[in-house]
Amino acid sequence: MNLMHIVKFLQKIVIVLTVALICVSCRYLPQLSYNPWEVVSTGTQADLADIAFTGTNPQRGWVVGSDATLLETTDGGDHWDVKQLDLGEEKVRFNSISFNGAEGWIVGLPSILLHTTNEGQTWDRILLNAKLPGSPYSIEALSPNSAEMTTDLGAIYQTEDGGKSWTALVEDAVGFVRNLSRSEEGRYISVSAKGNFYSTWEPGSQAWEPHNRFSSKRLEKIGFGQNGRLWMIARGGELRFTDPENATEWSEPINPEYSTSWGFLDLAYRTPEEIWVSGGSGNLLCSLDGGKTWQKDVEVENVPSNLYKIKFLDSERGYVLGQRGALLRYQGSTPQTA
């Protein structure tokens, strides 16, 4: 065999191996052997953004969304009723809701803040300063008369008097953000509007600390896990996690589903080891080993909706909120594995 034949033979081997690698990378995920989610009727076509239950009555909860959508349940999430608020002709989108006991807060666009002290039986609008940097992005009820509010420019404010006055916790806003996440300890992490960097803030700090992204792909979302790790979603369905002992050390990129043509929208921990990821077109993935391997909940693909947000209230209560009124409720614990 002369040199030319050897070269052609090696080229064929390279082509075969390349095709094989592509086929492996395009494999479909194994199917989850069970579906722990049930579709709950909401009676609305609005895009749903957030959910919260009162601290005094676990059967009473609220969902907020676009078009001033406000849904109420009084039976633990079995049924939801649309509630109408008189907000005039203003076109309103509710972004976030939070309760501490019977006291609750709602924020949204354009610059709207609602407050209740009776589990939502009545909601009062609190006027915000016209000089507020940005529009309200999220709200966290902390204690009686106390709440923490962020804006889409990364400003952080706190009230101790039921919303009558607000104190700025950072000197300068971080700029337009794609999203903001808050830890139980009050730390924040934000992704810039273009997804080219992220910033962190800790209570007591005067300013946000910027960080370069750890990926060539633009960032979509970063949040806090249950085991001390941060998680990151980048474009193209790419995930990363930090070392539990070092929040600045990110793992190599993980692509749970190479065959997907859409990206991921949210990630949430049910337990330190069980992780759920949602995306477009009813895409819902699960890892039972802390993100090492992944399975797909194929039954949820029948839900014709982008799944925007996953929220676990505790290990046995969770919801997925989506487009056009889509609402999924977690039904029970994961079956024991051998």
CSV table of C-alpha atoms in Angstrom, one decimal:
chain,number,residue,atom,x,y,z
A,1,MET,CA,0.0,0.0,0.0
A,2,ASN,CA,1.6,3.2,-1.1
A,3,LEU,CA,1.6,6.5,0.8
A,4,MET,CA,-1.4,7.9,-1.1
A,5,HIS,CA,-3.6,4.9,-0.3
A,6,ILE,CA,-2.6,5.1,3.4
A,7,VAL,CA,-3.6,8.8,3.5
A,8,LYS,CA,-6.9,8.1,1.9
A,9,PHE,CA,-7.5,5.2,4.3
A,10,LEU,CA,-6.8,7.4,7.3
A,11,GLN,CA,-9.1,10.1,6.0
A,12,LYS,CA,-11.9,7.6,5.8
A,13,ILE,CA,-11.3,6.5,9.3
A,14,VAL,CA,-11.4,10.1,10.5
A,15,ILE,CA,-14.7,10.7,8.6
A,16,VAL,CA,-16.2,7.6,10.2
A,17,LEU,CA,-15.1,8.6,13.7
A,18,THR,CA,-16.4,12.1,13.2
A,19,VAL,CA,-19.8,10.8,12.1
A,20,ALA,CA,-19.9,8.5,15.0
A,21,LEU,CA,-19.1,11.3,17.5
A,22,ILE,CA,-21.8,13.4,16.0
A,23,CYS,CA,-24.3,10.7,16.3
A,24,VAL,CA,-23.4,10.1,19.9
A,25,SER,CA,-23.5,13.8,20.7
A,26,CYS,CA,-27.0,14.0,19.1
A,27,ARG,CA,-28.4,11.1,21.2
A,28,TYR,CA,-31.7,11.6,22.8
A,29,LEU,CA,-32.0,11.6,26.6
A,30,PRO,CA,-33.4,8.6,28.3
A,31,GLN,CA,-37.1,9.0,29.3
A,32,LEU,CA,-38.0,9.6,33.0
A,33,SER,CA,-39.8,6.5,34.1
A,34,TYR,CA,-42.5,8.5,35.8
A,35,ASN,CA,-44.2,11.9,35.5
A,36,PRO,CA,-44.5,13.7,38.8
A,37,TRP,CA,-46.2,16.7,37.3
A,38,GLU,CA,-49.9,17.3,36.7
A,39,VAL,CA,-51.4,20.0,34.5
A,40,VAL,CA,-53.6,22.4,36.4
A,41,SER,CA,-56.3,24.5,34.7
A,42,THR,CA,-55.9,28.2,35.3
A,43,GLY,CA,-58.6,29.7,33.1
A,44,THR,CA,-56.3,32.3,31.6
A,45,GLN,CA,-54.1,32.7,28.5
A,46,ALA,CA,-51.7,35.1,30.2
A,47,ASP,CA,-48.0,34.3,30.7
A,48,LEU,CA,-47.5,33.3,34.3
A,49,ALA,CA,-44.5,34.8,36.2
A,50,ASP,CA,-44.5,33.8,39.9
A,51,ILE,CA,-46.3,32.0,42.6
A,52,ALA,CA,-46.5,32.3,46.4
A,53,PHE,CA,-48.6,30.9,49.3
A,54,THR,CA,-49.5,32.7,52.4
A,55,GLY,CA,-47.6,31.9,55.6
A,56,THR,CA,-50.8,31.6,57.7
A,57,ASN,CA,-52.8,29.4,55.4
A,58,PRO,CA,-50.9,26.8,53.3
A,59,GLN,CA,-54.1,26.2,51.3
A,60,ARG,CA,-54.3,29.8,50.0
A,61,GLY,CA,-51.9,30.9,47.3
A,62,TRP,CA,-51.5,33.4,44.4
A,63,VAL,CA,-50.1,33.4,40.9
A,64,VAL,CA,-49.2,36.6,39.0
A,65,GLY,CA,-48.5,37.2,35.3
A,66,SER,CA,-49.0,39.4,32.3
A,67,ASP,CA,-52.1,41.5,31.6
A,68,ALA,CA,-52.5,42.2,35.4
A,69,THR,CA,-53.2,38.5,35.9
A,70,LEU,CA,-53.9,37.5,39.5
A,71,LEU,CA,-55.0,33.9,40.3
A,72,GLU,CA,-56.1,32.7,43.7
A,73,THR,CA,-56.4,29.2,45.2
A,74,THR,CA,-58.0,28.3,48.5
A,75,ASP,CA,-57.6,24.5,48.2
A,76,GLY,CA,-53.8,24.1,48.0
A,77,GLY,CA,-53.6,24.5,44.3
A,78,ASP,CA,-56.3,22.2,43.0
A,79,HIS,CA,-58.3,25.0,41.6
A,80,TRP,CA,-57.5,28.6,40.6
A,81,ASP,CA,-59.8,31.6,40.2
A,82,VAL,CA,-59.1,34.7,38.2
A,83,LYS,CA,-59.2,37.8,40.4
A,84,GLN,CA,-59.8,41.3,38.9
A,85,LEU,CA,-58.1,44.4,40.4
A,86,ASP,CA,-59.1,47.9,39.5
A,87,LEU,CA,-55.9,49.4,38.0
A,88,GLY,CA,-57.6,51.8,35.6
A,89,GLU,CA,-56.6,51.7,31.9
A,90,GLU,CA,-52.9,51.0,32.7
A,91,LYS,CA,-51.5,48.0,31.0
A,92,VAL,CA,-49.8,46.1,33.8
A,93,ARG,CA,-47.5,43.0,34.0
A,94,PHE,CA,-47.0,41.5,37.4
A,95,ASN,CA,-43.5,40.1,37.8
A,96,SER,CA,-43.1,38.9,41.4
A,97,ILE,CA,-45.1,38.0,44.5
A,98,SER,CA,-44.1,37.1,48.0
A,99,PHE,CA,-45.7,36.5,51.4
A,100,ASN,CA,-44.6,36.6,55.0
A,101,GLY,CA,-47.5,35.4,57.2
A,102,ALA,CA,-50.7,37.2,56.0
A,103,GLU,CA,-48.7,40.1,54.6
A,104,GLY,CA,-48.0,40.0,50.9
A,105,TRP,CA,-46.4,42.1,48.1
A,106,ILE,CA,-46.6,42.2,44.3
A,107,VAL,CA,-44.4,44.2,42.0
A,108,GLY,CA,-44.6,44.7,38.2
A,109,LEU,CA,-44.5,47.0,35.2
A,110,PRO,CA,-44.8,49.9,34.9
A,111,SER,CA,-43.6,50.7,38.4
A,112,ILE,CA,-46.4,49.1,40.3
A,113,LEU,CA,-46.4,47.9,43.9
A,114,LEU,CA,-49.3,46.2,45.7
A,115,HIS,CA,-49.5,45.3,49.4
A,116,THR,CA,-51.9,43.2,51.5
A,117,THR,CA,-52.0,42.5,55.2
A,118,ASN,CA,-55.0,40.0,55.0
A,119,GLU,CA,-53.8,37.2,52.8
A,120,GLY,CA,-54.9,39.0,49.7
A,121,GLN,CA,-58.5,39.6,50.6
A,122,THR,CA,-57.7,43.3,49.6
A,123,TRP,CA,-54.7,44.7,47.8
A,124,ASP,CA,-53.6,48.4,48.2
A,125,ARG,CA,-51.5,50.1,45.7
A,126,ILE,CA,-48.4,52.0,47.0
A,127,LEU,CA,-47.1,54.8,44.9
A,128,LEU,CA,-43.4,54.6,44.1
A,129,ASN,CA,-41.0,57.5,43.6
A,130,ALA,CA,-40.9,58.6,40.0
A,131,LYS,CA,-37.1,58.8,40.3
A,132,LEU,CA,-36.8,55.1,41.1
A,133,PRO,CA,-34.0,53.8,39.0
A,134,GLY,CA,-35.6,51.2,36.7
A,135,SER,CA,-38.9,49.4,37.1
A,136,PRO,CA,-39.7,46.9,39.9
A,137,TYR,CA,-38.3,43.4,39.1
A,138,SER,CA,-38.7,41.3,42.3
A,139,ILE,CA,-40.0,41.5,45.8
A,140,GLU,CA,-39.2,39.5,48.9
A,141,ALA,CA,-41.4,39.7,52.1
A,142,LEU,CA,-39.0,39.5,55.1
A,143,SER,CA,-41.0,40.2,58.3
A,144,PRO,CA,-44.0,42.3,59.3
A,145,ASN,CA,-43.9,45.6,57.4
A,146,SER,CA,-40.5,44.7,56.0
A,147,ALA,CA,-39.7,43.8,52.3
A,148,GLU,CA,-36.8,43.9,49.9
A,149,MET,CA,-37.4,45.1,46.3
A,150,THR,CA,-35.2,45.1,43.2
A,151,THR,CA,-35.4,46.9,39.9
A,152,ASP,CA,-34.5,45.9,36.4
A,153,LEU,CA,-31.4,48.2,36.7
A,154,GLY,CA,-30.1,46.2,39.7
A,155,ALA,CA,-31.2,48.7,42.4
A,156,ILE,CA,-32.0,47.1,45.8
A,157,TYR,CA,-34.3,48.8,48.3
A,158,GLN,CA,-35.7,47.8,51.7
A,159,THR,CA,-38.7,49.0,53.6
A,160,GLU,CA,-39.3,48.7,57.4
A,161,ASP,CA,-42.6,50.6,57.5
A,162,GLY,CA,-44.9,48.7,55.2
A,163,GLY,CA,-43.8,50.5,52.0
A,164,LYS,CA,-44.1,54.1,53.2
A,165,SER,CA,-40.3,54.7,52.8
A,166,TRP,CA,-37.5,52.8,51.1
A,167,THR,CA,-33.8,52.7,51.8
A,168,ALA,CA,-31.3,52.0,49.0
A,169,LEU,CA,-28.9,49.1,49.8
A,170,VAL,CA,-26.5,49.8,46.9
A,171,GLU,CA,-25.0,53.1,45.9
A,172,ASP,CA,-25.1,52.5,42.2
A,173,ALA,CA,-27.4,50.3,40.1
A,174,VAL,CA,-25.6,47.6,38.0
A,175,GLY,CA,-27.3,48.5,34.7
A,176,PHE,CA,-30.1,46.7,32.8
A,177,VAL,CA,-30.2,43.1,33.8
A,178,ARG,CA,-31.5,40.0,32.1
A,179,ASN,CA,-32.5,38.5,35.4
A,180,LEU,CA,-31.8,38.7,39.2
A,181,SER,CA,-31.8,35.8,41.7
A,182,ARG,CA,-31.8,36.0,45.5
A,183,SER,CA,-30.5,33.5,48.1
A,184,GLU,CA,-32.2,32.7,51.3
A,185,GLU,CA,-29.4,34.6,53.1
A,186,GLY,CA,-30.1,37.8,51.1
A,187,ARG,CA,-27.3,37.6,48.5
A,188,TYR,CA,-28.0,38.5,44.9
A,189,ILE,CA,-26.7,37.5,41.5
A,190,SER,CA,-27.6,39.2,38.3
A,191,VAL,CA,-26.9,38.6,34.6
A,192,SER,CA,-26.4,41.6,32.3
A,193,ALA,CA,-28.9,42.4,29.7
A,194,LYS,CA,-26.7,41.2,26.9
A,195,GLY,CA,-25.5,38.2,28.8
A,196,ASN,CA,-21.8,39.1,28.6
A,197,PHE,CA,-21.1,39.2,32.3
A,198,TYR,CA,-22.7,38.7,35.7
A,199,SER,CA,-22.5,40.5,39.1
A,200,THR,CA,-22.8,39.5,42.7
A,201,TRP,CA,-23.9,41.5,45.8
A,202,GLU,CA,-23.8,40.5,49.5
A,203,PRO,CA,-25.6,42.3,52.4
A,204,GLY,CA,-23.5,45.1,53.7
A,205,SER,CA,-21.7,45.7,50.4
A,206,GLN,CA,-22.0,49.2,48.8
A,207,ALA,CA,-21.9,48.1,45.2
A,208,TRP,CA,-22.2,45.1,42.9
A,209,GLU,CA,-19.1,43.1,42.0
A,210,PRO,CA,-18.8,42.3,38.3
A,211,HIS,CA,-17.5,38.9,37.0
A,212,ASN,CA,-16.6,37.8,33.5
A,213,ARG,CA,-18.6,34.9,32.1
A,214,PHE,CA,-17.0,31.4,32.1
A,215,SER,CA,-18.3,30.6,28.7
A,216,SER,CA,-18.0,31.7,25.1
A,217,LYS,CA,-21.8,31.6,25.0
A,218,ARG,CA,-23.9,34.4,26.3
A,219,LEU,CA,-25.4,33.9,29.7
A,220,GLU,CA,-29.1,33.4,30.2
A,221,LYS,CA,-29.6,33.0,33.9
A,222,ILE,CA,-27.6,32.3,37.2
A,223,GLY,CA,-29.1,31.2,40.5
A,224,PHE,CA,-28.5,29.6,43.9
A,225,GLY,CA,-28.6,25.9,44.5
A,226,GLN,CA,-29.4,24.0,47.7
A,227,ASN,CA,-26.0,22.6,48.3
A,228,GLY,CA,-23.9,25.8,48.3
A,229,ARG,CA,-23.4,25.7,44.5
A,230,LEU,CA,-24.3,28.3,41.9
A,231,TRP,CA,-25.8,27.2,38.6
A,232,MET,CA,-25.5,28.9,35.3
A,233,ILE,CA,-27.6,28.6,32.1
A,234,ALA,CA,-26.0,29.8,28.8
A,235,ARG,CA,-27.4,29.9,25.3
A,236,GLY,CA,-27.7,26.7,23.4
A,237,GLY,CA,-28.8,24.6,26.4
A,238,GLU,CA,-25.5,24.8,28.2
A,239,LEU,CA,-25.2,24.4,32.0
A,240,ARG,CA,-22.5,24.9,34.5
A,241,PHE,CA,-22.2,24.5,38.3
A,242,THR,CA,-19.7,25.9,40.8
A,243,ASP,CA,-17.7,23.9,43.3
A,244,PRO,CA,-19.6,23.6,46.6
A,245,GLU,CA,-16.4,24.8,48.4
A,246,ASN,CA,-15.6,27.6,46.0
A,247,ALA,CA,-18.3,29.7,44.3
A,248,THR,CA,-15.8,31.2,41.9
A,249,GLU,CA,-14.7,27.9,40.4
A,250,TRP,CA,-17.1,26.8,37.6
A,251,SER,CA,-17.4,23.3,36.1
A,252,GLU,CA,-16.8,22.4,32.5
A,253,PRO,CA,-19.9,23.0,30.4
A,254,ILE,CA,-22.7,20.4,30.5
A,255,ASN,CA,-25.0,19.9,27.6
A,256,PRO,CA,-27.8,17.6,28.9
A,257,GLU,CA,-29.6,17.4,25.5
A,258,TYR,CA,-27.5,18.0,22.4
A,259,SER,CA,-30.4,17.4,20.1
A,260,THR,CA,-32.5,20.3,21.5
A,261,SER,CA,-33.0,23.2,19.1
A,262,TRP,CA,-34.1,25.5,22.0
A,263,GLY,CA,-32.5,26.8,25.1
A,264,PHE,CA,-33.2,26.4,28.8
A,265,LEU,CA,-35.2,29.0,30.7
A,266,ASP,CA,-34.9,28.0,34.4
A,267,LEU,CA,-33.4,25.6,36.9
A,268,ALA,CA,-34.5,24.6,40.4
A,269,TYR,CA,-33.5,22.2,43.1
A,270,ARG,CA,-36.1,20.0,44.7
A,271,THR,CA,-33.4,18.4,46.9
A,272,PRO,CA,-29.7,18.8,47.0
A,273,GLU,CA,-29.4,16.0,44.4
A,274,GLU,CA,-32.6,16.4,42.4
A,275,ILE,CA,-32.5,19.2,39.8
A,276,TRP,CA,-35.1,20.2,37.3
A,277,VAL,CA,-34.5,22.3,34.1
A,278,SER,CA,-37.3,23.8,32.0
A,279,GLY,CA,-37.2,25.2,28.5
A,280,GLY,CA,-39.2,26.0,25.4
A,281,SER,CA,-41.9,23.8,23.8
A,282,GLY,CA,-42.7,21.9,27.1
A,283,ASN,CA,-39.1,20.8,27.6
A,284,LEU,CA,-38.5,19.5,31.1
A,285,LEU,CA,-35.4,17.7,32.2
A,286,CYS,CA,-34.4,16.1,35.5
A,287,SER,CA,-31.2,15.0,37.2
A,288,LEU,CA,-31.3,12.7,40.2
A,289,ASP,CA,-27.5,12.9,40.9
A,290,GLY,CA,-26.7,16.5,41.2
A,291,GLY,CA,-26.4,17.2,37.5
A,292,LYS,CA,-24.2,14.3,36.4
A,293,THR,CA,-26.8,12.6,34.3
A,294,TRP,CA,-30.1,13.7,32.9
A,295,GLN,CA,-33.5,12.3,31.9
A,296,LYS,CA,-36.4,13.8,30.0
A,297,ASP,CA,-40.0,14.0,31.2
A,298,VAL,CA,-41.6,13.3,27.8
A,299,GLU,CA,-45.2,13.5,29.0
A,300,VAL,CA,-44.8,17.2,29.7
A,301,GLU,CA,-43.9,17.8,26.0
A,302,ASN,CA,-47.6,17.6,25.3
A,303,VAL,CA,-48.0,20.9,27.1
A,304,PRO,CA,-47.9,23.5,24.2
A,305,SER,CA,-46.0,26.1,26.2
A,306,ASN,CA,-42.6,27.6,27.0
A,307,LEU,CA,-41.9,26.8,30.6
A,308,TYR,CA,-40.6,30.0,32.1
A,309,LYS,CA,-40.2,29.3,35.8
A,310,ILE,CA,-39.8,26.4,38.3
A,311,LYS,CA,-40.4,27.1,41.9
A,312,PHE,CA,-40.3,24.5,44.8
A,313,LEU,CA,-41.9,25.8,48.0
A,314,ASP,CA,-40.4,22.8,49.8
A,315,SER,CA,-39.3,19.3,48.8
A,316,GLU,CA,-42.9,18.1,48.3
A,317,ARG,CA,-44.6,21.3,46.8
A,318,GLY,CA,-43.5,22.7,43.5
A,319,TYR,CA,-44.8,24.4,40.4
A,320,VAL,CA,-43.8,25.1,36.8
A,321,LEU,CA,-45.2,28.3,35.3
A,322,GLY,CA,-45.4,28.9,31.6
A,323,GLN,CA,-46.8,30.6,28.6
A,324,ARG,CA,-50.5,31.0,27.9
A,325,GLY,CA,-51.6,30.1,31.4
A,326,ALA,CA,-49.6,26.8,31.6
A,327,LEU,CA,-49.3,25.6,35.2
A,328,LEU,CA,-47.8,22.3,36.3
A,329,ARG,CA,-48.0,21.1,39.9
A,330,TYR,CA,-45.6,18.6,41.5
A,331,GLN,CA,-47.5,15.5,42.7
A,332,GLY,CA,-45.2,13.6,44.9
A,333,SER,CA,-41.7,12.4,45.9
A,334,THR,CA,-39.3,10.7,43.5
A,335,PRO,CA,-39.7,6.8,43.5
A,336,GLN,CA,-36.9,5.1,45.4
A,337,THR,CA,-34.1,3.9,43.1
A,338,ALA,CA,-32.4,0.6,43.5
